[in-house]
Coordinates of C-alpha atoms and ligand atoms in Angstrom, one line a residue:
X23 CA 37.6 -7.3 -65.5
X24 CA 39.0 -5.6 -68.6
X25 CA 36.4 -5.2 -71.3
X26 CA 36.4 -3.7 -74.8
X27 CA 33.2 -2.7 -76.4
X28 CA 33.1 -2.1 -80.1
X29 CA 30.4 0.3 -81.2
X30 CA 29.4 3.1 -78.8
X31 CA 25.8 3.6 -79.9
X32 CA 22.5 3.0 -78.0
X33 CA 23.5 -0.5 -77.0
X34 CA 27.3 -0.1 -76.8
X35 CA 27.4 3.1 -74.8
X36 CA 24.7 2.0 -72.4
X37 CA 26.5 -1.4 -71.8
X38 CA 29.9 0.3 -71.5
X39 CA 28.5 2.8 -68.9
X40 CA 26.7 0.1 -66.9
X41 CA 29.7 -2.4 -66.9
X42 CA 32.1 0.4 -65.9
X43 CA 29.7 1.4 -63.1
X44 CA 29.6 -2.1 -61.6
X45 CA 33.3 -2.1 -61.4
X46 CA 34.9 -3.1 -64.7
X47 CA 37.6 -1.3 -66.7
X48 CA 35.9 -0.6 -70.0
X49 CA 37.2 0.8 -73.3
X50 CA 34.5 1.6 -75.8
X51 CA 35.6 1.9 -79.5
X52 CA 33.7 3.7 -82.2
X53 CA 34.8 4.7 -85.7
X54 CA 32.7 7.9 -85.7
X55 CA 35.1 10.6 -84.7
X56 CA 32.3 13.2 -84.0
X57 CA 30.8 10.8 -81.5
X58 CA 34.2 10.1 -79.9
X59 CA 35.0 13.8 -79.5
X60 CA 31.8 14.3 -77.5
X61 CA 32.2 11.0 -75.5
X62 CA 35.8 11.9 -74.5
X63 CA 34.4 15.2 -73.1
X64 CA 32.0 13.1 -71.0
X65 CA 29.0 14.1 -73.2
X66 CA 26.4 11.5 -74.3
X67 CA 25.8 11.0 -78.0
X68 CA 22.3 9.6 -77.3
X69 CA 19.4 11.0 -75.4
X70 CA 19.0 8.4 -72.6
X71 CA 18.0 9.0 -69.0
X72 CA 21.0 8.9 -66.7
X73 CA 23.7 8.2 -69.2
X74 CA 25.4 11.6 -69.1
X75 CA 25.4 11.5 -65.3
X76 CA 27.1 8.1 -65.4
X77 CA 29.7 9.2 -67.9
X78 CA 30.5 12.1 -65.7
X79 CA 31.3 9.8 -62.8
X80 CA 33.2 7.2 -64.7
X81 CA 36.0 9.2 -66.2
X82 CA 38.6 6.7 -64.8
X83 CA 36.9 3.4 -65.6
X84 CA 35.4 4.2 -69.0
X85 CA 37.7 5.3 -71.8
X86 CA 36.9 5.9 -75.5
X87 CA 39.1 5.1 -78.5
X88 CA 38.9 4.8 -82.2
X89 CA 41.3 1.8 -82.2
X90 CA 40.2 -1.8 -81.9
X91 CA 43.8 -3.0 -81.6
X92 CA 44.5 -0.6 -78.7
X93 CA 41.3 -1.5 -76.9
X94 CA 41.6 -5.2 -77.1
X95 CA 45.3 -5.2 -76.0
X96 CA 44.5 -5.8 -72.4
X97 CA 40.9 -6.9 -72.7
X98 CA 39.6 -10.3 -71.5
X99 CA 36.2 -9.8 -73.0
X100 CA 35.4 -8.1 -76.3
X101 CA 31.7 -7.1 -76.8
X102 CA 30.5 -6.4 -80.3
X103 CA 27.7 -3.8 -80.4
X104 CA 27.9 -2.3 -83.9
X105 CA 24.8 -1.6 -85.9
X106 CA 23.2 -4.3 -88.2
X107 CA 20.9 -2.1 -90.3
X108 CA 18.8 -3.6 -93.1
X109 CA 20.1 -3.4 -96.6
X110 CA 17.9 -2.3 -99.5
X111 CA 16.3 -5.7 -99.7
X112 CA 15.6 -5.9 -95.9
X113 CA 18.3 -8.4 -95.2
X114 CA 20.6 -7.5 -92.3
X115 CA 23.7 -5.7 -93.6
X116 CA 26.6 -7.3 -91.8
X117 CA 29.3 -4.9 -93.2
X118 CA 30.0 -3.4 -89.8
X119 CA 30.2 -6.9 -88.1
X120 CA 32.6 -8.1 -90.8
X121 CA 34.8 -5.1 -90.5
X122 CA 35.0 -5.4 -86.8
X123 CA 35.6 -9.1 -86.9
X124 CA 38.4 -8.6 -89.4
X125 CA 39.9 -5.8 -87.3
X126 CA 39.8 -8.0 -84.2
X127 CA 41.4 -10.9 -86.0
X128 CA 44.2 -8.6 -87.3
X129 CA 44.9 -7.3 -83.7
X130 CA 45.0 -10.5 -81.8
X131 CA 48.4 -11.5 -80.5
X132 CA 49.8 -15.0 -80.0
X133 CA 49.3 -16.5 -76.6
X134 CA 46.3 -14.4 -75.7
X135 CA 42.8 -15.6 -74.7
X136 CA 39.6 -13.7 -75.6
X137 CA 35.9 -14.1 -75.0
X138 CA 34.2 -12.4 -77.9
X139 CA 30.6 -11.5 -77.2
X140 CA 28.1 -10.8 -79.9
X141 CA 25.6 -8.3 -78.6
X142 CA 24.5 -7.0 -81.9
X143 CA 21.3 -8.6 -83.3
X144 CA 22.6 -10.9 -86.0
X145 CA 21.2 -13.5 -88.3
X146 CA 21.0 -17.1 -87.2
X147 CA 24.4 -18.6 -87.7
X148 CA 26.5 -15.4 -87.4
X149 CA 28.2 -16.5 -84.2
X150 CA 29.4 -19.6 -86.0
X151 CA 30.6 -17.5 -88.9
X152 CA 32.5 -15.1 -86.6
X153 CA 34.4 -17.8 -84.9
X154 CA 35.3 -19.5 -88.2
X155 CA 36.4 -16.2 -89.7
X156 CA 38.6 -15.3 -86.8
X157 CA 40.2 -18.8 -86.5
X158 CA 40.9 -18.8 -90.3
X159 CA 42.6 -15.4 -90.1
X160 CA 44.6 -16.3 -87.1
X161 CA 45.7 -19.5 -88.8
X162 CA 46.8 -17.5 -91.9
X163 CA 48.8 -15.2 -89.6
X164 CA 50.3 -18.2 -87.7
X165 CA 48.8 -16.9 -84.5
X166 CA 47.9 -19.2 -81.6
X167 CA 45.3 -17.8 -79.4
X168 CA 42.3 -19.1 -77.4
X169 CA 39.1 -17.6 -78.8
X170 CA 35.6 -18.2 -77.7
X171 CA 32.7 -16.6 -79.4
X172 CA 29.5 -16.2 -77.4
X173 CA 26.1 -14.9 -78.3
X174 CA 24.6 -12.5 -75.8
X175 CA 21.6 -10.7 -77.5
X176 CA 20.5 -7.5 -76.0
X177 CA 16.9 -6.7 -75.0
X178 CA 17.1 -3.1 -73.8
X179 CA 14.5 -0.6 -74.8
X180 CA 15.5 2.8 -75.9
X181 CA 14.4 5.5 -73.4
X182 CA 14.8 2.9 -70.7
X183 CA 18.2 1.7 -71.8
X184 CA 20.1 2.0 -68.5
X185 CA 17.2 0.7 -66.5
X186 CA 17.0 -2.4 -68.7
X187 CA 20.8 -2.9 -68.5
X188 CA 21.0 -2.7 -64.7
X189 CA 17.7 -4.5 -64.2
X190 CA 17.1 -6.9 -67.1
X191 CA 14.3 -9.5 -67.1
X192 CA 16.7 -12.0 -68.5
X193 CA 20.3 -12.5 -69.7
X194 CA 20.6 -14.9 -72.6
X195 CA 23.9 -16.5 -73.3
X196 CA 24.5 -18.8 -76.2
X197 CA 27.6 -21.0 -76.4
X198 CA 28.4 -24.5 -77.5
X199 CA 31.0 -24.7 -74.7
X200 CA 29.6 -24.2 -71.3
X201 CA 33.0 -23.4 -69.8
X202 CA 33.5 -20.6 -72.3
X203 CA 30.7 -18.5 -70.8
X204 CA 32.4 -18.2 -67.4
X205 CA 34.1 -14.8 -68.0
X206 CA 30.9 -13.3 -69.2
X207 CA 28.9 -14.7 -66.3
X208 CA 31.6 -13.2 -64.0
X209 CA 31.3 -9.8 -65.7
X210 CA 27.6 -9.8 -65.2
X211 CA 27.8 -11.2 -61.7
X212 CA 26.8 -8.0 -59.8
X213 CA 23.8 -7.7 -62.2
X214 CA 22.9 -11.4 -61.9
X215 CA 23.1 -11.2 -58.1
X216 CA 21.7 -7.7 -57.9
X217 CA 24.7 -7.0 -55.6
X218 CA 25.8 -3.6 -56.9
X219 CA 24.8 -0.3 -55.2
X220 CA 22.3 1.3 -57.6
X221 CA 23.0 4.7 -59.0
X222 CA 21.1 7.2 -56.9
X223 CA 19.0 8.2 -59.9
X224 CA 18.1 4.6 -60.8
X225 CA 17.1 2.6 -57.7
X226 CA 15.9 -1.0 -58.0
X227 CA 12.5 -1.0 -59.5
X228 CA 9.7 -2.0 -57.1
X229 CA 9.1 -5.8 -57.2
X230 CA 12.3 -6.4 -59.2
X231 CA 14.2 -9.5 -58.0
X232 CA 16.9 -10.9 -60.3
X233 CA 17.2 -11.6 -64.0
X234 CA 16.7 -15.1 -65.3
X235 CA 19.9 -16.5 -66.7
X236 CA 19.2 -18.4 -69.9
X237 CA 22.2 -20.5 -71.0
X238 CA 21.7 -22.1 -74.4
X239 CA 23.5 -22.6 -77.7
X240 CA 24.2 -19.7 -80.1
X241 CA 21.5 -20.6 -82.6
X242 CA 18.9 -20.7 -79.9
X243 CA 20.1 -17.4 -78.5
X244 CA 19.9 -15.8 -81.9
X245 CA 16.4 -17.1 -82.4
X246 CA 15.3 -15.9 -78.9
X247 CA 16.2 -12.4 -79.9
X248 CA 14.4 -12.4 -83.2
X249 CA 11.4 -14.2 -81.8
X250 CA 11.1 -11.7 -79.0
X251 CA 11.1 -8.6 -81.2
X252 CA 8.7 -10.3 -83.7
X253 CA 6.3 -11.2 -80.9
X254 CA 6.3 -7.6 -79.6
X255 CA 5.6 -6.4 -83.1
X256 CA 2.9 -9.0 -83.5
X257 CA 1.2 -7.8 -80.3
X258 CA 1.1 -4.2 -81.5
X259 CA -0.1 -5.1 -85.0
X260 CA -2.7 -7.4 -83.5
X261 CA -4.2 -4.5 -81.4
X262 CA -4.0 -2.2 -84.4
X263 CA -5.9 -4.7 -86.5
X264 CA -8.6 -5.0 -83.7
X265 CA -8.6 -1.1 -83.5
X266 CA -9.5 -1.0 -87.2
X267 CA -12.6 -3.2 -86.6
X268 CA -13.4 -1.1 -83.4
X269 CA -13.8 1.9 -85.7
X270 CA -16.3 0.0 -87.9
X271 CA -18.4 -1.4 -85.1
X272 CA -18.3 1.6 -82.8
X273 CA -16.1 0.1 -80.0
X274 CA -13.3 1.9 -78.2
X275 CA -9.9 0.2 -78.5
X276 CA -8.8 1.7 -75.2
X277 CA -11.5 -0.2 -73.3
X278 CA -11.0 -3.3 -75.4
X279 CA -7.2 -3.3 -74.8
X280 CA -7.8 -2.9 -71.1
X281 CA -10.2 -5.8 -70.9
X282 CA -8.0 -8.0 -73.1
X283 CA -4.8 -7.3 -71.2
X284 CA -6.3 -8.3 -67.8
X285 CA -5.9 -11.9 -68.9
X286 CA -2.4 -12.7 -67.6
X287 CA -1.9 -15.1 -70.4
X288 CA -2.2 -12.1 -72.7
X289 CA -0.7 -9.4 -70.5
X290 CA -1.5 -5.7 -70.6
X291 CA 1.7 -4.4 -72.2
X292 CA 2.3 -3.6 -75.9
X293 CA -1.4 -3.3 -76.5
X294 CA -1.5 0.4 -77.3
X295 CA -3.1 1.0 -80.7
X296 CA -1.8 3.9 -82.8
X297 CA 0.5 4.6 -85.6
X298 CA 2.3 1.3 -85.1
X299 CA 5.9 0.3 -84.4
X300 CA 8.9 2.1 -85.6
X301 CA 12.5 2.4 -84.3
X302 CA 15.7 0.7 -85.3
X303 CA 14.7 -2.8 -84.3
X304 CA 11.2 -4.1 -84.7
X305 CA 11.1 -3.0 -88.4
X306 CA 14.5 -4.5 -89.2
X307 CA 14.1 -7.6 -87.1
X308 CA 10.8 -8.6 -88.5
X309 CA 12.3 -8.1 -92.0
X310 CA 15.4 -10.1 -91.0
X311 CA 13.4 -13.1 -89.8
X312 CA 11.5 -13.2 -93.1
X313 CA 14.8 -13.1 -95.0
X314 CA 16.1 -15.9 -92.8
X315 CA 12.9 -18.0 -93.5
X316 CA 13.1 -17.3 -97.2
X317 CA 16.6 -18.9 -97.3
X318 CA 15.0 -22.1 -96.1
X319 CA 12.0 -21.7 -98.4
X320 CA 9.8 -21.4 -95.3
X321 CA 6.9 -19.0 -95.3
X322 CA 6.0 -16.9 -92.3
X323 CA 2.5 -15.5 -93.0
X324 CA 2.1 -14.2 -89.5
X325 CA 5.2 -12.0 -89.6
X326 CA 4.3 -10.9 -93.1
X327 CA 0.9 -9.8 -91.9
X328 CA 2.4 -8.1 -88.8
X329 CA 4.4 -5.9 -91.1
X330 CA 1.6 -5.2 -93.5
X331 CA -0.8 -4.2 -90.7
X332 CA 1.9 -2.0 -89.2
X333 CA 2.6 0.0 -92.3
X334 CA -1.0 0.5 -93.2
X335 CA -1.5 2.4 -89.9
X336 CA 0.4 5.3 -91.3
X337 CA -1.6 5.4 -94.5
X338 CA -4.8 5.1 -92.5
X339 CA -4.0 8.3 -90.7
X340 CA -3.4 10.1 -93.9
X341 CA -6.7 8.7 -95.3
X342 CA -8.5 10.0 -92.3
X343 CA -6.9 13.4 -92.7
X344 CA -7.8 13.5 -96.4
X345 CA -11.3 12.5 -95.6
X346 CA -11.6 15.6 -93.3
X347 CA -9.6 18.1 -95.3
X348 CA -10.3 16.7 -98.8
X349 CA -7.3 17.9 -100.7
X350 CA -4.1 18.1 -98.6
X351 CA -2.3 20.4 -101.1
X352 CA -1.6 23.7 -99.5
X353 CA -3.0 22.6 -96.2
X354 CA -0.9 23.4 -93.1
X355 CA -0.3 20.2 -91.1
X356 CA 1.5 20.2 -87.8
X357 CA 3.2 17.1 -86.5
X358 CA 3.9 16.8 -82.8
X359 CA 6.5 14.2 -81.9
X360 CA 9.2 13.1 -84.4
X361 CA 11.0 10.4 -82.5
X362 CA 9.9 6.8 -83.0
X363 CA 8.5 6.8 -79.5
X364 CA 8.8 9.3 -76.6
X365 CA 11.9 9.9 -74.4
X366 CA 14.4 9.2 -77.1
X367 CA 16.0 11.3 -79.9
X368 CA 16.0 8.3 -82.2
X369 CA 14.1 8.9 -85.4
X370 CA 15.0 5.6 -87.2
X371 CA 11.9 4.2 -88.9
X372 CA 9.8 6.8 -87.1
X373 CA 6.2 6.9 -88.1
X374 CA 6.3 10.7 -88.0
X375 CA 9.1 10.9 -90.6
X376 CA 7.2 8.5 -92.9
X377 CA 4.0 10.7 -92.5
X378 CA 6.0 13.8 -93.2
X379 CA 7.1 12.3 -96.5
X380 CA 3.6 11.3 -97.5
X381 CA 2.3 14.8 -96.6
X382 CA 5.1 16.4 -98.7
X383 CA 4.2 14.2 -101.6
X384 CA 0.6 15.5 -101.2
X385 CA 2.0 19.1 -101.2
X386 CA 1.0 19.9 -97.6
X387 CA 2.8 22.7 -95.7
X388 CA 4.5 21.0 -92.7
X389 CA 5.4 22.3 -89.3
X390 CA 6.8 20.2 -86.5
X391 CA 7.7 20.1 -82.9
X392 CA 9.6 17.5 -80.8
X393 CA 11.3 18.0 -77.4
X394 CA 14.6 16.4 -78.4
X395 CA 14.5 14.8 -81.9
X396 CA 14.4 17.9 -84.1
X397 CA 18.2 18.0 -84.7
X398 CA 18.2 14.4 -85.9
X399 CA 15.1 15.0 -88.0
X400 CA 16.7 18.0 -89.7
X401 CA 19.7 15.9 -90.6
X402 CA 17.4 13.2 -92.0
X403 CA 14.9 15.3 -93.9
X404 CA 17.0 17.3 -96.2
X405 CA 14.7 17.3 -99.2
X406 CA 11.5 18.7 -97.7
X407 CA 10.6 22.2 -96.5
X408 CA 9.7 21.8 -92.9
X409 CA 9.2 24.5 -90.3
X410 CA 10.8 23.4 -87.0
X411 CA 9.4 25.0 -83.9
X412 CA 10.7 25.0 -80.3
X413 CA 7.3 25.4 -78.9
X414 CA 4.2 23.2 -79.8
X415 CA 2.0 26.2 -79.7
X416 CA 4.1 27.9 -82.3
X417 CA 4.1 24.8 -84.4
X418 CA 0.3 24.7 -84.7
X419 CA 0.1 28.4 -85.8
X420 CA -2.5 28.6 -88.6
X421 CA -2.6 24.8 -88.9
X422 CA -5.5 23.0 -90.6
X423 CA -4.8 19.9 -88.6
X424 CA -2.4 18.6 -86.0
X425 CA -1.1 15.0 -86.0
X426 CA 0.2 13.7 -82.7
X427 CA 2.8 11.0 -83.7
X428 CA 4.8 10.3 -80.5
X429 CA 3.2 10.5 -77.0
X430 CA 5.7 12.7 -75.2
X431 CA 4.4 13.8 -71.8
X432 CA 4.4 17.4 -72.8
X433 CA 1.6 16.7 -75.3
X434 CA -0.5 15.0 -72.6
X435 CA -0.6 18.3 -70.9
X436 CA -1.4 20.5 -73.9
X437 CA -3.9 23.4 -73.2
X438 CA -6.3 22.5 -75.9
X439 CA -8.1 25.8 -75.8
X440 CA -4.8 27.7 -76.3
X441 CA -3.9 25.3 -79.1
X442 CA -7.2 25.8 -80.8
X443 CA -6.9 29.6 -80.6
X444 CA -3.7 29.3 -82.7
X445 CA -5.1 27.0 -85.4
X446 CA -7.0 27.7 -88.6
X447 CA -9.1 24.6 -88.4
X448 CA -9.6 22.5 -85.2
X449 CA -8.8 19.0 -86.3
X450 CA -6.8 16.8 -83.9
X451 CA -5.5 13.5 -85.2
X452 CA -4.3 11.6 -82.2
X453 CA -2.0 9.0 -83.6
X454 CA -1.2 7.6 -80.1
X455 CA -4.7 7.8 -78.5
X456 CA -3.4 10.0 -75.6
X457 CA -6.1 12.7 -75.5
X458 CA -9.5 12.3 -73.9
X459 CA -11.8 12.6 -77.0
X460 CA -14.5 14.3 -74.9
X461 CA -12.0 17.0 -73.7
X462 CA -10.8 17.5 -77.3
X463 CA -14.4 17.9 -78.5
X464 CA -15.2 20.2 -75.6
X465 CA -12.4 22.5 -76.8
X466 CA -14.0 22.6 -80.2
X467 CA -11.8 20.0 -82.0
X468 CA -12.9 17.4 -84.4
X469 CA -11.1 14.4 -82.8
X470 CA -9.7 11.5 -84.7
X471 CA -8.0 8.7 -82.8
X472 CA -7.1 5.1 -83.7
X473 CA -9.8 2.6 -83.0
X474 CA -12.1 4.9 -81.1
Ligands
NAD547 P1 23.9 2.4 -83.2 O1 23.8 2.7 -84.6 O2 23.3 3.4 -82.2 O3 25.4 2.2 -82.7 C1 26.3 1.4 -83.4 C2 27.7 2.1 -83.3 O4 28.6 1.3 -83.9 C3 27.7 3.5 -83.9 O5 28.1 4.5 -83.0 C4 28.7 3.3 -85.1 O6 29.5 4.5 -85.3 C5 29.6 2.2 -84.5 N1 30.3 1.4 -85.5 C6 29.8 0.9 -86.7 N2 30.8 0.3 -87.4 C7 31.9 0.3 -86.6 C8 33.2 -0.2 -86.7 N3 33.6 -0.8 -87.8 N4 34.1 0.1 -85.7 C9 33.7 0.8 -84.6 N5 32.5 1.3 -84.4 C10 31.6 1.1 -85.4 O7 23.2 1.0 -83.0 P2 22.4 0.4 -81.8 O8 21.0 0.9 -81.8 O9 23.3 0.6 -80.6 O10 22.4 -1.1 -82.2 C11 23.5 -2.0 -82.2 C12 23.1 -3.4 -82.3 O11 22.3 -3.8 -81.2 C13 22.2 -3.7 -83.5 O12 22.4 -5.0 -84.0 C14 20.8 -3.6 -82.9 O13 19.9 -4.4 -83.6 C15 21.0 -4.2 -81.6 N6 20.0 -3.8 -80.5 C16 19.7 -2.5 -80.5 C17 18.8 -2.1 -79.5 C18 18.3 -0.6 -79.4 O14 17.4 -0.4 -78.6 N7 18.9 0.3 -80.1 C19 18.3 -3.0 -78.5 C20 18.7 -4.3 -78.6 C21 19.6 -4.7 -79.6
UGA548 C1 12.4 -2.9 -78.9 C2 12.1 -4.0 -77.8 O1 11.1 -3.5 -76.9 C3 13.4 -4.2 -77.0 O2 13.2 -5.3 -76.1 C4 14.5 -4.6 -77.9 O3 15.7 -4.8 -77.2 C5 14.7 -3.5 -78.9 O4 13.5 -3.3 -79.7 C6 15.7 -3.9 -80.0 O5 16.0 -5.0 -80.3 O6 16.3 -2.9 -80.4 P1 12.6 -0.2 -78.8 O7 12.8 -0.3 -80.3 O8 13.5 0.6 -78.0 O9 12.7 -1.7 -78.2 O10 11.1 0.3 -78.6 P2 9.7 -0.3 -78.0 O11 9.5 0.2 -76.7 O12 9.7 -1.8 -78.2 O13 8.7 0.4 -79.1 C7 8.8 0.0 -80.4 C8 7.7 0.8 -81.2 O14 6.4 0.2 -80.9 C9 7.6 2.3 -80.9 O15 7.4 2.9 -82.1 C10 6.4 2.4 -80.1 O16 5.7 3.6 -80.3 C11 5.5 1.2 -80.6 N1 4.5 0.7 -79.6 C12 4.9 0.2 -78.5 C13 3.2 0.8 -79.9 O17 2.8 1.3 -81.0 N2 2.3 0.2 -79.0 C14 2.7 -0.3 -77.9 O18 1.8 -0.8 -77.1 C15 4.0 -0.4 -77.6

């Protein structure tokens, strides 16, 4: 099939690469010329396992363009995957969506038929708005075209984006017209039937069978997406709240999480206590759901608490640091891990960046290390003097404390004795509970974890 994807970021690029791999002709459109230059050279603009390899092998079936009108000319399906970041009040900013919808409506020719698929996470009712906007514009232009707008929220995780696209748990499709979804079902057919030959670097996961296909209406699809992210955020905040009490009563959250997660009704995933959730989605989607509820004068105290608990985790770590070092002014603090989680270069709403800002306000001297996210961090933190180091052992030089903020594998294998030799004061704040506290103590460190 011929597919145009608008927005070539984490979701758009991954989707484009996967759909091209399973046999479709894909054109991905982006309005960021720097990204396009790299993509056209076969280079990935995101740090994701396997993407660059796929891009390299898909030169014929995956093209890149800055022009929506060119891309949709021959497309049967148009997938919208532009960003929907929060505005200053926490409401989803739909400027990108509106722009794309307007560009699509301006480019549609008479006598054509399009399936427009909304993959961006959008507020409830947006699919309806998109359809209406396009139909009004086409009517103004005197254009007669068959347009279907379908909701198809995305559930991939960064760092596992290709895995989740080839082997999703579920594919959710929202439409008021069951016939309208056929082209999209057809596009996903090899994934739904698991009939494609897996890329050699990404075989079928053990035990994976096929995705569930959920066909529903657009409002339900939109709600499923928000409810999913809010539930995940709730699980993490729940375990973080329990972790706080563990510290008071002398329990170990690691053992509590383990025992708790063995109940299949609860499940053992997303029960890692630590600095809390960041990233481009859980923060914005919890906030978006509250905004949606506010419009109906409906209160959502659970989601409010989920956010409150999350953000206090960061301050809790600073409080623990202050408790140990008293005044942070002039103290050398090293942050290990800048991305919002390991195996991604994404620093959007990263706990590490928030902590760096608090440390800077307290006049601490900051050094950092991250395996891949330092370039993005340098772009983001332009107002703070930070020493960026390519080696974690250089980053801790003369430090009064180290804060581990993202659990990259490299940090699990740190030689604590070597680390300690470099530091001025042996304080290890383990924001992701990855070290064995006994090993840290044996290497001479004062160890501070979360809930243990
Ligand atoms: P992103 O910022 O990485 O990518 C969006 C891309 O769209 C950018 O490359 C940007 O340049 C491009 N763009 C913006 N406006 C454009 C326009 N007018 N024309 C052409 N291109 C334009 O965002 P993302 O992380 O891929 O997220 C996209 C959407 O998917 C969001 O709604 C997000 O909530 C949702 N989502 C994201 C993830 C994730 O893990 N990142 C997972 C599920 C859902
Ligand atoms: C999340 C969801 O997991 C995806 O299903 C969804 O598609 C995506 O948001 C989205 O809508 O964009 P992602 O943001 O990539 O994916 O990251 P997660 O793996 O969910 O992690 C989010 C945050 O929670 C990270 O900061 C991570 O460190 C933290 N986390 C995760 C914990 O603190 N504890 C845990 O047990 C798990």
